[in-house]
Amino acid sequence: MTERVVLAYSGGLDTSVCIGWIAEETGAEVIAVAVDVGQGGEDLDVIRKRALDCGAVEAEVADAKDEFAEEYCLPAIKANALYMDRYPLVSALSRPTIVKHLVAAAKKHGATTVAHGCTGKGNDQVRFEAGISSLAPDLTCIAPVRDYAMTRDKAIAFCEEKGLPIATSKKSPYSIDQNVFGRAVETGFLEDIWNGPIEDVYEYTSDPAQPREADEVIVTFEQGVPVAIDGRPVTVLQAIQQLNERAGAQGVGRIDMVEDRLVGIKSREVYESPGGIALITAHQELENVTVERELARFKRQVEQRWTELVYDGLWFSPLKRALDGFINEANQHVSGDIRMTLHGGRATVTGRRSEQSLYDFNLATYDTGDTFDQSLSKGFIELFGMSSKIAAKRDLAQ
C-alpha cells in the first residue's frame, strides 16, 4: 500500500510545490488540507481545486473560523494572553486549530506522516510538530523547506518545470501570517531593527495619527465571554470581527517589537490585532472590578505561564489543560459591561458596570457616607509590618 502524507496547505507557491516535491522525495501520495481561520484571500473551493491540479490525491478544506474564535481565541481573551506583555498570540493560536484538522485528516485517510511548510528557524515548526505528537504520537512529521532544503528559488524552478498552476512572479517583501485574530509581518527591511515600519506594512489598521472622530463602544461579557457589542448579541467570532473593523479604523492594535523566539533567537515582528487588543483590554478591566484581590494576583502569574506555553507550541500539554481549568474558574464572576473610547491607536476604558462588582462605593468614597472604619487601620499596619520591623531591629543592632 502506498504511503500517504497529509500536508498543511495554504494555496500559495511553497505548499503547492510541496505536493509534487514530497511525492518525488518520498514516493507517497499527498492529501492537502486547508483550514480557514479567517485569513481571507481566495475561496476555499479555489484552493481545493488548485491542490488537486498540483497533484494531491485528495484535498480537504475546512471553515474553522467559529471553532478558532470560540476554542482558541476565547481562552486567550480569558487569560489576557500577551506574550512579553504585548503580543496577543496571533499565529500561536491558529496552529493548534490547524493541527487538529491535520490529525483528523491523517486518521481518516490512513496517512502515516504530516507535512508543513515551516522553516527551521521559527516557532511554527514546534507548534505544528509538538501539537501533532500530542494528539497522535504515532504520526511522523516532515517539513520540506527545512528537511529537504526547498528554497524559494528551487520552488519556483520546480513549479515552472512541472507547469504547476501557480503565479511565481511577484514576491511580497514581507513574510505575512494572518487570521481573524490578527496579522503578523516580518522579514524584508524590518529585519533592520532601526528601521521604522511604513504604512504599507499594515492592512487591518488605519494610521492612528490621521484625524478622525473617536468611536465609543460598550462590550458586554458573561463569565469572561464577550456576548454583546453596544447591546447587540454577538458570537465570539462576530465580537472579534466587529472590533477588528471599529478598533482597526482607529489604529488600535499595532505592535512593533523584538521578541524572544522559542528556538533561542530574537526576532523583530510587527503585529496588528485590533479586535484582540480591544477585547483583552476590556476583559482585563472587568476582571479588575469583579475578581477578588488574591485570586487576581495569582491569576496574573498563571496568565504569563499559560501564554508562554501557548507561544511555545504546548497547547495540548497537561499543564496548559490544567491552567485552563483555573482560568475558567477565575472567570466565573467576570460579567458586566465595559465602555471604551477607540481613538488615536488606543482602546481607553472609560466606564465599568457589573452586578458581580466588588467595588463598594461607600467603602471607597472619601465623602459623607464613608462606611470604612479608619480606626482599624492603625492596628492593621502594626501587625502587617511587624515581621519587617523585628528584622530591621536585628539588622540595625549588628
Short mmCIF file of C-alpha atoms in Angstrom, two decimals:
data_model
loop_
_atom_site.label_atom_id
_atom_site.label_comp_id
_atom_site.label_asym_id
_atom_site.label_seq_id
_atom_site.Cartn_x
_atom_site.Cartn_y
_atom_site.Cartn_z
CA MET A 1 0.00 0.00 0.00
CA THR A 2 1.30 3.46 -0.95
CA GLU A 3 2.24 5.68 1.97
CA ARG A 4 0.15 8.81 2.42
CA VAL A 5 1.22 12.23 3.68
CA VAL A 6 -1.20 14.91 4.93
CA LEU A 7 0.05 18.39 4.00
CA ALA A 8 -0.94 21.63 5.73
CA TYR A 9 -1.90 23.52 2.57
CA SER A 10 -2.27 27.30 2.14
CA GLY A 11 -2.72 27.51 -1.61
CA GLY A 12 0.47 29.53 -2.12
CA LEU A 13 3.62 28.72 -4.04
CA ASP A 14 5.58 26.89 -1.34
CA THR A 15 2.88 24.48 -0.19
CA SER A 16 1.67 23.91 -3.77
CA VAL A 17 5.18 22.90 -4.79
CA CYS A 18 5.39 20.74 -1.65
CA ILE A 19 2.73 18.41 -3.10
CA GLY A 20 4.90 17.26 -6.01
CA TRP A 21 8.14 17.68 -4.08
CA ILE A 22 7.00 15.33 -1.31
CA ALA A 23 5.76 12.80 -3.87
CA GLU A 24 9.17 12.80 -5.58
CA GLU A 25 11.22 12.71 -2.37
CA THR A 26 9.18 10.07 -0.53
CA GLY A 27 7.08 8.28 -3.15
CA ALA A 28 4.00 8.98 -1.04
CA GLU A 29 0.56 10.20 -2.07
CA VAL A 30 -0.29 13.66 -0.74
CA ILE A 31 -3.56 14.76 0.83
CA ALA A 32 -3.80 18.56 1.06
CA VAL A 33 -5.69 20.10 3.99
CA ALA A 34 -6.57 23.82 4.02
CA VAL A 35 -8.09 25.37 7.13
CA ASP A 36 -9.88 28.73 7.10
CA VAL A 37 -9.14 30.59 10.36
CA GLY A 38 -10.25 33.92 8.93
CA GLN A 39 -7.11 34.68 6.93
CA GLY A 40 -9.13 35.99 3.98
CA GLY A 41 -7.82 35.66 0.46
CA GLU A 42 -9.03 33.05 -2.00
CA ASP A 43 -12.21 30.99 -1.83
CA LEU A 44 -11.73 27.58 -0.24
CA ASP A 45 -13.07 25.79 -3.31
CA VAL A 46 -10.45 27.56 -5.47
CA ILE A 47 -7.73 26.43 -3.07
CA ARG A 48 -9.08 22.87 -3.06
CA LYS A 49 -9.08 22.69 -6.87
CA ARG A 50 -5.52 24.06 -7.02
CA ALA A 51 -4.29 21.37 -4.66
CA LEU A 52 -5.78 18.68 -6.89
CA ASP A 53 -4.34 20.35 -10.01
CA CYS A 54 -0.91 20.31 -8.35
CA GLY A 55 -1.09 16.55 -7.83
CA ALA A 56 -2.81 15.93 -4.50
CA VAL A 57 -4.80 12.68 -4.50
CA GLU A 58 -7.29 14.26 -2.09
CA ALA A 59 -7.91 17.81 -0.90
CA GLU A 60 -9.95 18.85 2.12
CA VAL A 61 -10.97 22.36 3.14
CA ALA A 62 -12.47 23.37 6.48
CA ASP A 63 -14.23 26.56 7.53
CA ALA A 64 -12.91 26.74 11.08
CA LYS A 65 -13.49 30.43 11.82
CA ASP A 66 -16.07 29.91 14.59
CA GLU A 67 -14.10 26.99 16.02
CA PHE A 68 -10.94 29.12 16.03
CA ALA A 69 -12.70 32.04 17.74
CA GLU A 70 -14.51 30.01 20.41
CA GLU A 71 -11.99 27.28 21.23
CA TYR A 72 -8.70 29.14 20.77
CA CYS A 73 -9.12 32.94 20.75
CA LEU A 74 -11.63 32.96 23.63
CA PRO A 75 -9.32 31.12 26.07
CA ALA A 76 -6.62 33.69 25.17
CA ILE A 77 -9.03 36.54 25.97
CA LYS A 78 -9.94 34.92 29.30
CA ALA A 79 -6.22 34.55 30.03
CA ASN A 80 -5.43 38.15 28.99
CA ALA A 81 -2.71 36.44 26.95
CA LEU A 82 0.01 38.87 25.89
CA TYR A 83 3.42 37.30 25.27
CA MET A 84 6.15 39.55 26.66
CA ASP A 85 3.24 41.75 27.83
CA ARG A 86 2.48 42.80 24.25
CA TYR A 87 1.85 40.08 21.65
CA PRO A 88 -1.68 38.56 21.64
CA LEU A 89 -0.54 35.18 20.24
CA VAL A 90 -1.99 35.73 16.77
CA SER A 91 -0.11 32.92 14.95
CA ALA A 92 0.38 30.73 18.02
CA LEU A 93 -3.40 30.38 18.44
CA SER A 94 -4.09 29.32 14.86
CA ARG A 95 -1.55 26.47 14.80
CA PRO A 96 -3.33 24.08 17.20
CA THR A 97 -6.58 24.71 15.30
CA ILE A 98 -4.88 23.62 12.07
CA VAL A 99 -3.13 20.73 13.82
CA LYS A 100 -6.46 19.29 14.96
CA HIS A 101 -7.71 19.19 11.37
CA LEU A 102 -4.45 17.72 10.07
CA VAL A 103 -4.56 14.88 12.59
CA ALA A 104 -8.24 14.19 11.83
CA ALA A 105 -7.43 14.02 8.10
CA ALA A 106 -4.48 11.71 8.73
CA LYS A 107 -6.69 9.30 10.65
CA LYS A 108 -9.44 9.48 8.02
CA HIS A 109 -7.11 8.81 5.06
CA GLY A 110 -4.74 6.39 6.75
CA ALA A 111 -1.74 8.68 6.49
CA THR A 112 1.42 7.99 8.48
CA THR A 113 3.06 11.40 8.07
CA VAL A 114 2.06 15.05 8.33
CA ALA A 115 3.93 17.77 6.43
CA HIS A 116 4.06 21.53 6.92
CA GLY A 117 5.77 24.44 5.19
CA CYS A 118 7.69 25.91 8.14
CA THR A 119 11.37 26.77 8.18
CA GLY A 120 13.85 25.53 10.77
CA LYS A 121 14.23 28.99 12.28
CA GLY A 122 10.78 29.82 13.60
CA ASN A 123 8.29 28.87 16.28
CA ASP A 124 5.67 27.35 13.99
CA GLN A 125 7.61 24.14 13.29
CA VAL A 126 7.47 23.44 17.04
CA ARG A 127 3.80 24.36 17.29
CA PHE A 128 2.86 22.00 14.46
CA GLU A 129 5.02 19.08 15.45
CA ALA A 130 4.57 19.25 19.22
CA GLY A 131 0.82 19.56 18.68
CA ILE A 132 0.68 16.65 16.25
CA SER A 133 2.74 14.40 18.55
CA SER A 134 0.44 15.26 21.47
CA LEU A 135 -2.73 14.32 19.56
CA ALA A 136 -1.29 11.42 17.55
CA PRO A 137 2.08 10.16 18.86
CA ASP A 138 2.27 7.56 16.08
CA LEU A 139 2.42 10.16 13.27
CA THR A 140 5.73 11.43 11.94
CA CYS A 141 6.34 14.95 10.65
CA ILE A 142 8.32 16.36 7.75
CA ALA A 143 9.00 19.94 6.68
CA PRO A 144 10.27 20.16 3.07
CA VAL A 145 11.59 23.71 3.43
CA ARG A 146 13.60 22.65 6.47
CA ASP A 147 14.30 18.96 5.83
CA TYR A 148 14.89 18.97 2.06
CA ALA A 149 16.33 22.50 1.69
CA MET A 150 13.44 23.58 -0.51
CA THR A 151 14.39 27.23 -1.09
CA ARG A 152 12.11 29.68 -2.87
CA ASP A 153 14.34 29.60 -5.98
CA LYS A 154 14.08 25.81 -6.10
CA ALA A 155 10.32 26.04 -5.56
CA ILE A 156 9.91 28.43 -8.49
CA ALA A 157 12.11 26.24 -10.73
CA PHE A 158 10.12 23.14 -9.74
CA CYS A 159 6.87 24.96 -10.39
CA GLU A 160 7.95 26.05 -13.88
CA GLU A 161 9.40 22.65 -14.74
CA LYS A 162 6.17 20.85 -13.82
CA GLY A 163 3.89 23.54 -15.24
CA LEU A 164 2.02 23.98 -11.97
CA PRO A 165 -0.87 26.49 -11.95
CA ILE A 166 0.82 28.91 -9.53
CA ALA A 167 1.85 32.54 -10.02
CA THR A 168 5.59 32.77 -9.34
CA SER A 169 6.44 36.31 -10.39
CA LYS A 170 5.87 38.90 -7.66
CA LYS A 171 7.01 38.16 -4.15
CA SER A 172 5.96 40.29 -1.23
CA PRO A 173 8.95 41.84 0.56
CA TYR A 174 7.40 40.61 3.81
CA SER A 175 6.54 37.27 5.33
CA ILE A 176 2.90 37.54 6.42
CA ASP A 177 0.68 35.29 8.51
CA GLN A 178 -2.86 36.36 9.29
CA ASN A 179 -6.15 35.16 10.68
CA VAL A 180 -9.26 36.73 12.17
CA PHE A 181 -7.45 37.47 15.46
CA GLY A 182 -4.66 39.43 13.84
CA ARG A 183 -1.79 39.71 11.42
CA ALA A 184 1.96 39.08 11.75
CA VAL A 185 4.53 40.71 9.45
CA GLU A 186 8.27 40.07 9.37
CA THR A 187 11.40 40.00 7.16
CA GLY A 188 12.38 42.46 4.44
CA PHE A 189 13.59 45.84 5.64
CA LEU A 190 12.02 45.12 9.05
CA GLU A 191 14.97 42.84 9.83
CA ASP A 192 16.98 46.01 10.50
CA ILE A 193 15.51 46.84 13.89
CA TRP A 194 16.38 50.52 13.49
CA ASN A 195 14.01 50.84 10.52
CA GLY A 196 10.55 52.03 11.43
CA PRO A 197 7.55 50.26 9.86
CA ILE A 198 5.90 52.09 6.97
CA GLU A 199 2.16 52.27 6.28
CA ASP A 200 2.15 49.58 3.58
CA VAL A 201 3.08 47.03 6.28
CA TYR A 202 -0.40 47.40 7.76
CA GLU A 203 -3.70 46.05 6.49
CA TYR A 204 -6.01 45.55 9.49
CA THR A 205 -5.42 49.02 10.96
CA SER A 206 -5.57 52.62 9.75
CA ASP A 207 -2.91 55.22 10.56
CA PRO A 208 -3.67 56.27 14.16
CA ALA A 209 -2.12 59.71 13.53
CA GLN A 210 -4.80 60.66 10.99
CA PRO A 211 -7.51 62.94 12.45
CA ARG A 212 -10.91 61.29 12.83
CA GLU A 213 -13.87 61.17 15.20
CA ALA A 214 -13.49 58.89 18.22
CA ASP A 215 -15.63 55.74 18.44
CA GLU A 216 -17.27 54.74 21.72
CA VAL A 217 -18.11 51.08 22.21
CA ILE A 218 -19.64 49.01 25.02
CA VAL A 219 -18.56 45.36 25.30
CA THR A 220 -20.67 43.00 27.40
CA PHE A 221 -19.18 39.86 28.95
CA GLU A 222 -20.73 36.85 30.64
CA GLN A 223 -18.27 34.75 32.65
CA GLY A 224 -15.42 36.16 30.59
CA VAL A 225 -17.11 35.57 27.23
CA PRO A 226 -17.91 38.61 25.02
CA VAL A 227 -21.63 38.26 24.29
CA ALA A 228 -22.73 41.71 23.05
CA ILE A 229 -21.38 44.84 21.38
CA ASP A 230 -23.36 48.00 22.13
CA GLY A 231 -26.17 45.83 23.46
CA ARG A 232 -26.49 43.69 20.31
CA PRO A 233 -25.79 39.95 20.85
CA VAL A 234 -22.70 38.56 19.12
CA THR A 235 -20.81 35.30 18.83
CA VAL A 236 -17.15 35.33 19.80
CA LEU A 237 -16.24 35.43 16.10
CA GLN A 238 -18.58 38.38 15.50
CA ALA A 239 -17.17 40.24 18.50
CA ILE A 240 -13.65 39.88 17.08
CA GLN A 241 -14.75 40.82 13.56
CA GLN A 242 -16.74 43.88 14.62
CA LEU A 243 -13.94 45.17 16.84
CA ASN A 244 -11.39 44.43 14.12
CA GLU A 245 -13.33 46.85 11.95
CA ARG A 246 -14.07 49.52 14.55
CA ALA A 247 -10.81 49.41 16.53
CA GLY A 248 -8.82 48.88 13.33
CA ALA A 249 -10.33 52.05 11.84
CA GLN A 250 -8.85 53.93 14.83
CA GLY A 251 -5.40 52.35 14.51
CA VAL A 252 -5.80 50.23 17.65
CA GLY A 253 -3.68 47.08 17.98
CA ARG A 254 -0.42 47.95 16.22
CA ILE A 255 2.59 46.29 17.86
CA ASP A 256 6.24 46.61 16.82
CA MET A 257 8.53 44.50 18.97
CA VAL A 258 11.66 42.38 19.22
CA GLU A 259 10.56 39.10 20.74
CA ASP A 260 12.24 36.03 22.17
CA ARG A 261 11.58 33.05 19.92
CA LEU A 262 11.50 29.56 21.34
CA VAL A 263 14.45 28.48 19.17
CA GLY A 264 16.69 30.94 21.02
CA ILE A 265 16.94 33.90 18.66
CA LYS A 266 15.43 37.35 18.91
CA SER A 267 13.16 38.36 16.05
CA ARG A 268 11.63 41.69 15.02
CA GLU A 269 7.89 41.34 14.47
CA VAL A 270 5.13 43.76 13.52
CA TYR A 271 1.64 42.73 14.55
CA GLU A 272 -1.89 44.03 14.13
CA SER A 273 -4.65 42.77 16.39
CA PRO A 274 -7.33 45.45 16.73
CA GLY A 275 -10.11 43.13 17.90
CA GLY A 276 -7.79 41.10 20.11
CA ILE A 277 -6.26 44.10 21.88
CA ALA A 278 -9.67 45.77 22.34
CA LEU A 279 -11.22 42.63 23.84
CA ILE A 280 -8.26 41.85 26.11
CA THR A 281 -8.22 45.49 27.31
CA ALA A 282 -11.93 45.33 28.14
CA HIS A 283 -11.65 41.90 29.76
CA GLN A 284 -8.72 42.93 31.95
CA GLU A 285 -10.64 45.93 33.27
CA LEU A 286 -13.77 43.90 34.01
CA GLU A 287 -11.59 41.48 35.97
CA ASN A 288 -10.28 44.43 37.98
CA VAL A 289 -13.87 45.12 39.03
CA THR A 290 -15.08 41.57 39.65
CA VAL A 291 -12.16 39.35 40.71
CA GLU A 292 -11.04 39.17 44.36
CA ARG A 293 -7.57 40.55 45.08
CA GLU A 294 -5.63 37.36 45.92
CA LEU A 295 -7.21 35.46 43.04
CA ALA A 296 -6.38 38.35 40.69
CA ARG A 297 -2.76 38.45 41.86
CA PHE A 298 -2.28 34.72 41.38
CA LYS A 299 -4.08 34.75 38.04
CA ARG A 300 -1.55 37.22 36.67
CA GLN A 301 1.18 34.65 37.33
CA VAL A 302 -0.90 31.92 35.70
CA GLU A 303 -1.58 34.15 32.69
CA GLN A 304 2.12 34.57 31.98
CA ARG A 305 2.80 30.82 32.21
CA TRP A 306 -0.27 29.99 30.09
CA THR A 307 0.83 32.49 27.45
CA GLU A 308 4.38 31.10 27.34
CA LEU A 309 3.07 27.55 26.95
CA VAL A 310 0.86 28.55 24.02
CA TYR A 311 3.61 30.63 22.40
CA ASP A 312 5.97 27.66 22.75
CA GLY A 313 3.54 25.31 20.98
CA LEU A 314 2.33 23.35 24.02
CA TRP A 315 -1.42 23.98 23.55
CA PHE A 316 -2.26 20.30 24.09
CA SER A 317 0.08 19.81 27.08
CA PRO A 318 -1.14 18.61 30.51
CA LEU A 319 -0.04 21.85 32.23
CA LYS A 320 -1.88 24.02 29.70
CA ARG A 321 -5.06 21.94 30.20
CA ALA A 322 -4.78 22.23 33.98
CA LEU A 323 -4.28 26.00 33.79
CA ASP A 324 -7.37 26.24 31.55
CA GLY A 325 -9.40 24.91 34.47
CA PHE A 326 -8.04 27.59 36.79
CA ILE A 327 -8.62 30.37 34.26
CA ASN A 328 -12.21 29.29 33.61
CA GLU A 329 -12.90 29.19 37.35
CA ALA A 330 -11.37 32.65 37.78
CA ASN A 331 -13.76 33.96 35.09
CA GLN A 332 -16.94 32.78 36.82
CA HIS A 333 -17.84 36.31 38.00
CA VAL A 334 -16.36 38.26 35.07
CA SER A 335 -19.73 39.52 33.83
CA GLY A 336 -20.78 43.08 33.02
CA ASP A 337 -20.17 45.97 30.65
CA ILE A 338 -17.02 47.87 29.74
CA ARG A 339 -17.22 51.17 27.85
CA MET A 340 -14.19 52.12 25.78
CA THR A 341 -13.18 55.02 23.57
CA LEU A 342 -11.37 53.87 20.44
CA HIS A 343 -9.19 56.69 19.17
CA GLY A 344 -5.62 57.55 18.21
CA GLY A 345 -4.40 53.97 18.28
CA ARG A 346 -5.71 53.29 21.79
CA ALA A 347 -8.65 51.50 23.36
CA THR A 348 -9.23 53.52 26.54
CA VAL A 349 -11.62 52.25 29.19
CA THR A 350 -13.99 54.99 30.37
CA GLY A 351 -16.71 53.08 32.22
CA ARG A 352 -17.42 49.83 34.05
CA ARG A 353 -20.60 48.26 35.46
CA SER A 354 -21.35 44.80 36.77
CA GLU A 355 -23.82 43.05 39.04
CA GLN A 356 -20.81 40.96 40.14
CA SER A 357 -18.79 44.05 41.05
CA LEU A 358 -16.63 44.01 44.19
CA TYR A 359 -16.31 47.79 44.07
CA ASP A 360 -18.21 49.25 47.05
CA PHE A 361 -18.80 52.98 46.64
CA ASN A 362 -19.47 53.50 50.34
CA LEU A 363 -16.15 51.89 51.26
CA ALA A 364 -14.22 53.72 48.55
CA THR A 365 -15.62 57.25 48.94
CA TYR A 366 -13.82 59.97 50.88
CA ASP A 367 -17.04 61.98 51.16
CA THR A 368 -20.01 61.78 53.53
CA GLY A 369 -21.40 58.27 53.74
CA ASP A 370 -17.99 56.65 54.10
CA THR A 371 -18.51 53.26 55.81
CA PHE A 372 -14.82 52.36 56.05
CA ASP A 373 -13.76 52.25 59.73
CA GLN A 374 -10.43 54.06 59.58
CA SER A 375 -9.75 53.36 63.27
CA LEU A 376 -8.95 49.75 62.31
CA SER A 377 -6.06 50.76 60.07
CA LYS A 378 -3.56 51.64 62.83
CA GLY A 379 -3.59 48.16 64.36
CA PHE A 380 -3.62 46.51 60.94
CA ILE A 381 -0.44 48.37 59.94
CA GLU A 382 1.26 47.42 63.21
CA LEU A 383 0.60 43.72 62.62
CA PHE A 384 1.24 43.83 58.88
CA GLY A 385 4.66 45.45 59.30
CA MET A 386 5.69 43.55 62.42
CA SER A 387 7.94 40.91 60.84
CA SER A 388 9.86 43.54 58.86
CA LYS A 389 10.13 45.72 61.95
CA ILE A 390 11.58 42.88 64.03
CA ALA A 391 14.10 42.05 61.30
CA ALA A 392 15.09 45.71 60.97
CA LYS A 393 15.84 45.93 64.71
CA ARG A 394 18.09 42.88 64.43
CA ASP A 395 19.91 44.21 61.36
CA LEU A 396 20.48 47.63 62.89
CA ALA A 397 21.90 46.10 66.05
CA GLN A 398 24.64 44.22 64.19
#
